[in-house]
PDB file of C-alpha atoms in Angstrom:
ATOM      1  CA  MET A   1       6.395  -9.173 -19.178  1.00  0.00           C
ATOM      2  CA  ILE A   2       6.717  -6.739 -16.197  1.00  0.00           C
ATOM      3  CA  PRO A   3       9.544  -7.646 -14.080  1.00  0.00           C
ATOM      4  CA  LEU A   4       8.172  -8.299 -10.440  1.00  0.00           C
ATOM      5  CA  PRO A   5       9.887  -6.528  -7.422  1.00  0.00           C
ATOM      6  CA  LEU A   6      10.700  -8.349  -4.241  1.00  0.00           C
ATOM      7  CA  LYS A   7       9.015  -7.476  -0.996  1.00  0.00           C
ATOM      8  CA  HIS A   8       5.772  -6.301  -2.470  1.00  0.00           C
ATOM      9  CA  ALA A   9       2.367  -6.687  -1.372  1.00  0.00           C
ATOM     10  CA  VAL A  10      -0.354  -8.828  -3.357  1.00  0.00           C
ATOM     11  CA  VAL A  11      -4.019  -9.095  -3.117  1.00  0.00           C
ATOM     12  CA  VAL A  12      -6.839 -10.401  -5.343  1.00  0.00           C
ATOM     13  CA  VAL A  13     -10.004  -8.436  -5.728  1.00  0.00           C
ATOM     14  CA  ASP A  14     -12.680  -9.196  -8.220  1.00  0.00           C
ATOM     15  CA  GLU A  15     -10.500 -11.306 -10.507  1.00  0.00           C
ATOM     16  CA  LYS A  16      -7.844  -8.619 -10.390  1.00  0.00           C
ATOM     17  CA  LEU A  17      -4.403  -9.197  -8.934  1.00  0.00           C
ATOM     18  CA  TYR A  18      -3.170  -6.076  -7.273  1.00  0.00           C
ATOM     19  CA  ILE A  19       0.665  -5.751  -6.600  1.00  0.00           C
ATOM     20  CA  VAL A  20       1.802  -2.744  -4.818  1.00  0.00           C
ATOM     21  CA  GLY A  21       5.663  -1.553  -4.024  1.00  0.00           C
ATOM     22  CA  GLY A  22       8.411  -3.696  -3.167  1.00  0.00           C
ATOM     23  CA  SER A  23      12.045  -3.076  -3.756  1.00  0.00           C
ATOM     24  CA  ARG A  24      14.451  -3.873  -6.753  1.00  0.00           C
ATOM     25  CA  ASN A  25      18.125  -3.385  -6.768  1.00  0.00           C
ATOM     26  CA  GLY A  26      17.965  -1.516  -3.526  1.00  0.00           C
ATOM     27  CA  ARG A  27      15.283   0.885  -4.739  1.00  0.00           C
ATOM     28  CA  TYR A  28      11.979   1.040  -3.006  1.00  0.00           C
ATOM     29  CA  LEU A  29       9.072   1.155  -5.427  1.00  0.00           C
ATOM     30  CA  SER A  30       5.812   3.021  -5.485  1.00  0.00           C
ATOM     31  CA  ASP A  31       3.983   1.565  -8.436  1.00  0.00           C
ATOM     32  CA  VAL A  32       0.601  -0.147  -8.396  1.00  0.00           C
ATOM     33  CA  GLN A  33       0.483  -2.998 -11.068  1.00  0.00           C
ATOM     34  CA  VAL A  34      -2.884  -4.846 -11.905  1.00  0.00           C
ATOM     35  CA  PHE A  35      -3.093  -8.110 -13.775  1.00  0.00           C
ATOM     36  CA  ASP A  36      -6.743  -8.952 -14.871  1.00  0.00           C
ATOM     37  CA  LEU A  37      -7.267 -12.590 -14.369  1.00  0.00           C
ATOM     38  CA  ARG A  38      -9.912 -12.612 -17.009  1.00  0.00           C
ATOM     39  CA  SER A  39      -7.929 -11.045 -20.087  1.00  0.00           C
ATOM     40  CA  LEU A  40      -4.570 -11.946 -18.753  1.00  0.00           C
ATOM     41  CA  THR A  41      -3.400  -8.334 -19.367  1.00  0.00           C
ATOM     42  CA  TRP A  42      -1.193  -6.190 -17.237  1.00  0.00           C
ATOM     43  CA  SER A  43      -1.877  -2.414 -16.493  1.00  0.00           C
ATOM     44  CA  SER A  44      -0.741   0.391 -14.238  1.00  0.00           C
ATOM     45  CA  LEU A  45      -2.860   2.011 -11.640  1.00  0.00           C
ATOM     46  CA  LYS A  46      -2.527   5.942 -11.349  1.00  0.00           C
ATOM     47  CA  LEU A  47      -3.163   6.925  -7.917  1.00  0.00           C
ATOM     48  CA  LYS A  48      -4.039  10.361  -6.800  1.00  0.00           C
ATOM     49  CA  THR A  49      -4.179  11.998  -3.518  1.00  0.00           C
ATOM     50  CA  GLU A  50      -5.941  15.150  -2.257  1.00  0.00           C
ATOM     51  CA  SER A  51      -3.541  17.799  -1.643  1.00  0.00           C
ATOM     52  CA  SER A  52      -2.919  21.548  -1.731  1.00  0.00           C
ATOM     53  CA  SER A  53       0.335  21.320  -3.492  1.00  0.00           C
ATOM     54  CA  THR A  54       1.032  23.594  -6.352  1.00  0.00           C
ATOM     55  CA  GLU A  55       1.630  20.654  -8.603  1.00  0.00           C
ATOM     56  CA  ASN A  56      -2.169  19.696  -8.445  1.00  0.00           C
ATOM     57  CA  ILE A  57      -4.181  18.652 -11.341  1.00  0.00           C
ATOM     58  CA  GLN A  58      -7.478  20.490 -11.232  1.00  0.00           C
ATOM     59  CA  GLU A  59     -10.366  18.321 -11.463  1.00  0.00           C
ATOM     60  CA  ASP A  60     -13.885  19.018 -13.327  1.00  0.00           C
ATOM     61  CA  ASP A  61     -15.661  19.118  -9.926  1.00  0.00           C
ATOM     62  CA  GLY A  62     -13.140  21.866  -8.371  1.00  0.00           C
ATOM     63  CA  SER A  63     -11.268  19.574  -6.364  1.00  0.00           C
ATOM     64  CA  SER A  64      -7.536  19.189  -6.550  1.00  0.00           C
ATOM     65  CA  LEU A  65      -5.771  15.940  -6.763  1.00  0.00           C
ATOM     66  CA  ARG A  66      -2.017  15.104  -7.515  1.00  0.00           C
ATOM     67  CA  GLU A  67      -0.396  11.683  -8.328  1.00  0.00           C
ATOM     68  CA  ALA A  68       1.357  10.298  -5.335  1.00  0.00           C
ATOM     69  CA  PHE A  69       2.330   7.307  -3.364  1.00  0.00           C
ATOM     70  CA  PRO A  70       5.226   6.531  -1.062  1.00  0.00           C
ATOM     71  CA  ALA A  71       7.757   4.029  -2.165  1.00  0.00           C
ATOM     72  CA  ILE A  72       7.391   1.165   0.186  1.00  0.00           C
ATOM     73  CA  SER A  73       8.828  -2.218   0.738  1.00  0.00           C
ATOM     74  CA  ASP A  74       7.935  -5.419   3.051  1.00  0.00           C
ATOM     75  CA  HIS A  75       4.403  -4.141   3.818  1.00  0.00           C
ATOM     76  CA  ARG A  76       1.270  -6.144   3.872  1.00  0.00           C
ATOM     77  CA  MET A  77      -2.162  -5.488   2.034  1.00  0.00           C
ATOM     78  CA  ILE A  78      -5.754  -6.523   2.840  1.00  0.00           C
ATOM     79  CA  LYS A  79      -9.024  -5.627   1.145  1.00  0.00           C
ATOM     80  CA  TRP A  80     -11.457  -3.643   3.463  1.00  0.00           C
ATOM     81  CA  GLY A  81     -14.463  -2.508   1.976  1.00  0.00           C
ATOM     82  CA  ASN A  82     -13.852  -0.847  -1.354  1.00  0.00           C
ATOM     83  CA  LYS A  83     -10.333  -0.132  -0.240  1.00  0.00           C
ATOM     84  CA  LEU A  84      -6.911  -1.764  -0.063  1.00  0.00           C
ATOM     85  CA  LEU A  85      -5.178  -1.286   3.232  1.00  0.00           C
ATOM     86  CA  LEU A  86      -1.420  -1.323   3.202  1.00  0.00           C
ATOM     87  CA  ILE A  87      -0.077  -1.818   6.651  1.00  0.00           C
ATOM     88  CA  GLY A  88       3.591  -1.258   8.023  1.00  0.00           C
ATOM     89  CA  GLY A  89       6.519  -1.896   5.661  1.00  0.00           C
ATOM     90  CA  HIS A  90       9.818   0.044   5.294  1.00  0.00           C
ATOM     91  CA  SER A  91      10.570   3.041   3.211  1.00  0.00           C
ATOM     92  CA  LYS A  92      13.518   5.718   3.020  1.00  0.00           C
ATOM     93  CA  LYS A  93      11.427   7.782   5.353  1.00  0.00           C
ATOM     94  CA  SER A  94      11.044   5.881   8.488  1.00  0.00           C
ATOM     95  CA  SER A  95       8.639   6.400  11.081  1.00  0.00           C
ATOM     96  CA  ASP A  96       8.453   5.253  14.575  1.00  0.00           C
ATOM     97  CA  ASN A  97       4.949   3.933  14.301  1.00  0.00           C
ATOM     98  CA  MET A  98       3.413   1.587  11.943  1.00  0.00           C
ATOM     99  CA  SER A  99       1.541   3.351   9.131  1.00  0.00           C
ATOM    100  CA  VAL A 100      -1.767   2.454   7.691  1.00  0.00           C
ATOM    101  CA  ARG A 101      -2.258   3.514   4.219  1.00  0.00           C
ATOM    102  CA  PHE A 102      -5.352   3.123   1.799  1.00  0.00           C
ATOM    103  CA  ILE A 103      -6.068   2.904  -1.859  1.00  0.00           C
ATOM    104  CA  ASP A 104      -9.593   3.419  -2.920  1.00  0.00           C
ATOM    105  CA  LEU A 105     -10.346   0.911  -5.739  1.00  0.00           C
ATOM    106  CA  GLU A 106     -13.418   3.031  -7.184  1.00  0.00           C
ATOM    107  CA  THR A 107     -11.806   6.437  -7.147  1.00  0.00           C
ATOM    108  CA  HIS A 108      -7.971   5.648  -6.925  1.00  0.00           C
ATOM    109  CA  LEU A 109      -7.567   8.186  -4.154  1.00  0.00           C
ATOM    110  CA  CYS A 110      -4.712   6.928  -1.801  1.00  0.00           C
ATOM    111  CA  GLY A 111      -3.582   8.363   1.505  1.00  0.00           C
ATOM    112  CA  VAL A 112      -2.881   7.711   5.181  1.00  0.00           C
ATOM    113  CA  ILE A 113      -5.339   6.631   7.852  1.00  0.00           C
ATOM    114  CA  ASP A 114      -4.772   8.261  11.104  1.00  0.00           C
ATOM    115  CA  VAL A 115      -4.994   5.613  13.842  1.00  0.00           C
ATOM    116  CA  SER A 116      -5.219   5.860  17.610  1.00  0.00           C
ATOM    117  CA  GLY A 117      -4.974   3.890  20.821  1.00  0.00           C
ATOM    118  CA  ASN A 118      -1.757   1.715  21.368  1.00  0.00           C
ATOM    119  CA  VAL A 119      -0.032   2.177  18.037  1.00  0.00           C
ATOM    120  CA  LEU A 120       2.336  -0.580  17.040  1.00  0.00           C
ATOM    121  CA  ALA A 121       6.122   0.509  16.340  1.00  0.00           C
ATOM    122  CA  SER A 122       6.879   0.542  12.595  1.00  0.00           C
ATOM    123  CA  ARG A 123       7.722  -2.771  11.150  1.00  0.00           C
ATOM    124  CA  GLY A 124       8.086  -4.731   8.089  1.00  0.00           C
ATOM    125  CA  GLY A 125       7.741  -8.611   7.171  1.00  0.00           C
ATOM    126  CA  HIS A 126       4.934  -9.042   9.524  1.00  0.00           C
ATOM    127  CA  SER A 127       1.743 -10.973   9.012  1.00  0.00           C
ATOM    128  CA  ILE A 128      -1.764  -9.461   9.051  1.00  0.00           C
ATOM    129  CA  THR A 129      -5.315 -10.625   9.038  1.00  0.00           C
ATOM    130  CA  LEU A 130      -8.683  -9.107   9.252  1.00  0.00           C
ATOM    131  CA  VAL A 131     -11.023 -10.469  11.900  1.00  0.00           C
ATOM    132  CA  GLY A 132     -14.222  -8.736  11.955  1.00  0.00           C
ATOM    133  CA  SER A 133     -13.364  -4.918  11.983  1.00  0.00           C
ATOM    134  CA  ARG A 134     -10.016  -5.402  13.499  1.00  0.00           C
ATOM    135  CA  VAL A 135      -6.679  -6.145  11.879  1.00  0.00           C
ATOM    136  CA  LEU A 136      -4.331  -8.623  13.805  1.00  0.00           C
ATOM    137  CA  VAL A 137      -0.722  -7.889  13.261  1.00  0.00           C
ATOM    138  CA  PHE A 138       2.105 -10.522  14.287  1.00  0.00           C
ATOM    139  CA  GLY A 139       5.775 -10.524  14.205  1.00  0.00           C
ATOM    140  CA  GLY A 140       7.808  -8.661  11.883  1.00  0.00           C
ATOM    141  CA  GLU A 141      11.224  -6.672  11.838  1.00  0.00           C
ATOM    142  CA  ASP A 142      11.972  -3.095  12.815  1.00  0.00           C
ATOM    143  CA  LYS A 143      14.160  -0.852  10.431  1.00  0.00           C
ATOM    144  CA  ASN A 144      17.238  -2.241  12.251  1.00  0.00           C
ATOM    145  CA  MET A 145      16.100  -5.875  11.430  1.00  0.00           C
ATOM    146  CA  ARG A 146      15.248  -6.397  15.361  1.00  0.00           C
ATOM    147  CA  LEU A 147      12.312  -8.893  15.689  1.00  0.00           C
ATOM    148  CA  CYS A 148       9.090  -7.328  16.986  1.00  0.00           C
ATOM    149  CA  SER A 149       7.229  -9.473  19.359  1.00  0.00           C
ATOM    150  CA  ARG A 150       4.572  -6.963  20.536  1.00  0.00           C
ATOM    151  CA  THR A 151       1.453  -7.463  18.473  1.00  0.00           C
TER     152      THR A 151
END
């Protein structure tokens, strides 16, 4: 049995339970675990990101990919189209603004979505919900554990 982290994000898509990130014993985690609800088996999802790094893997179509996903904890995750959106959270590399990351469930590509407008302050422990084409964010705490009231 795989020991589960704390402060991870979980979502069910097409009879599969996706568990992303979290923390364990003070370490931030970057893995993606998948539990197939039909076969009752665990697997790990290997993520890739477009990159021009020298550590790239050359694909058959000439594109370059590398394995990568930031270690993150206390984030939230929702399904949006064929993607998982990971919103907010805490990591060793802190940011002033809330991040929006994605995992494409078909290609296993991951990355950051550039957002515009009135971007919220970085936070974790918040609540999110998808309403139409908008994601509503409520509450949470910043990196100094101060409550965030602006949503």
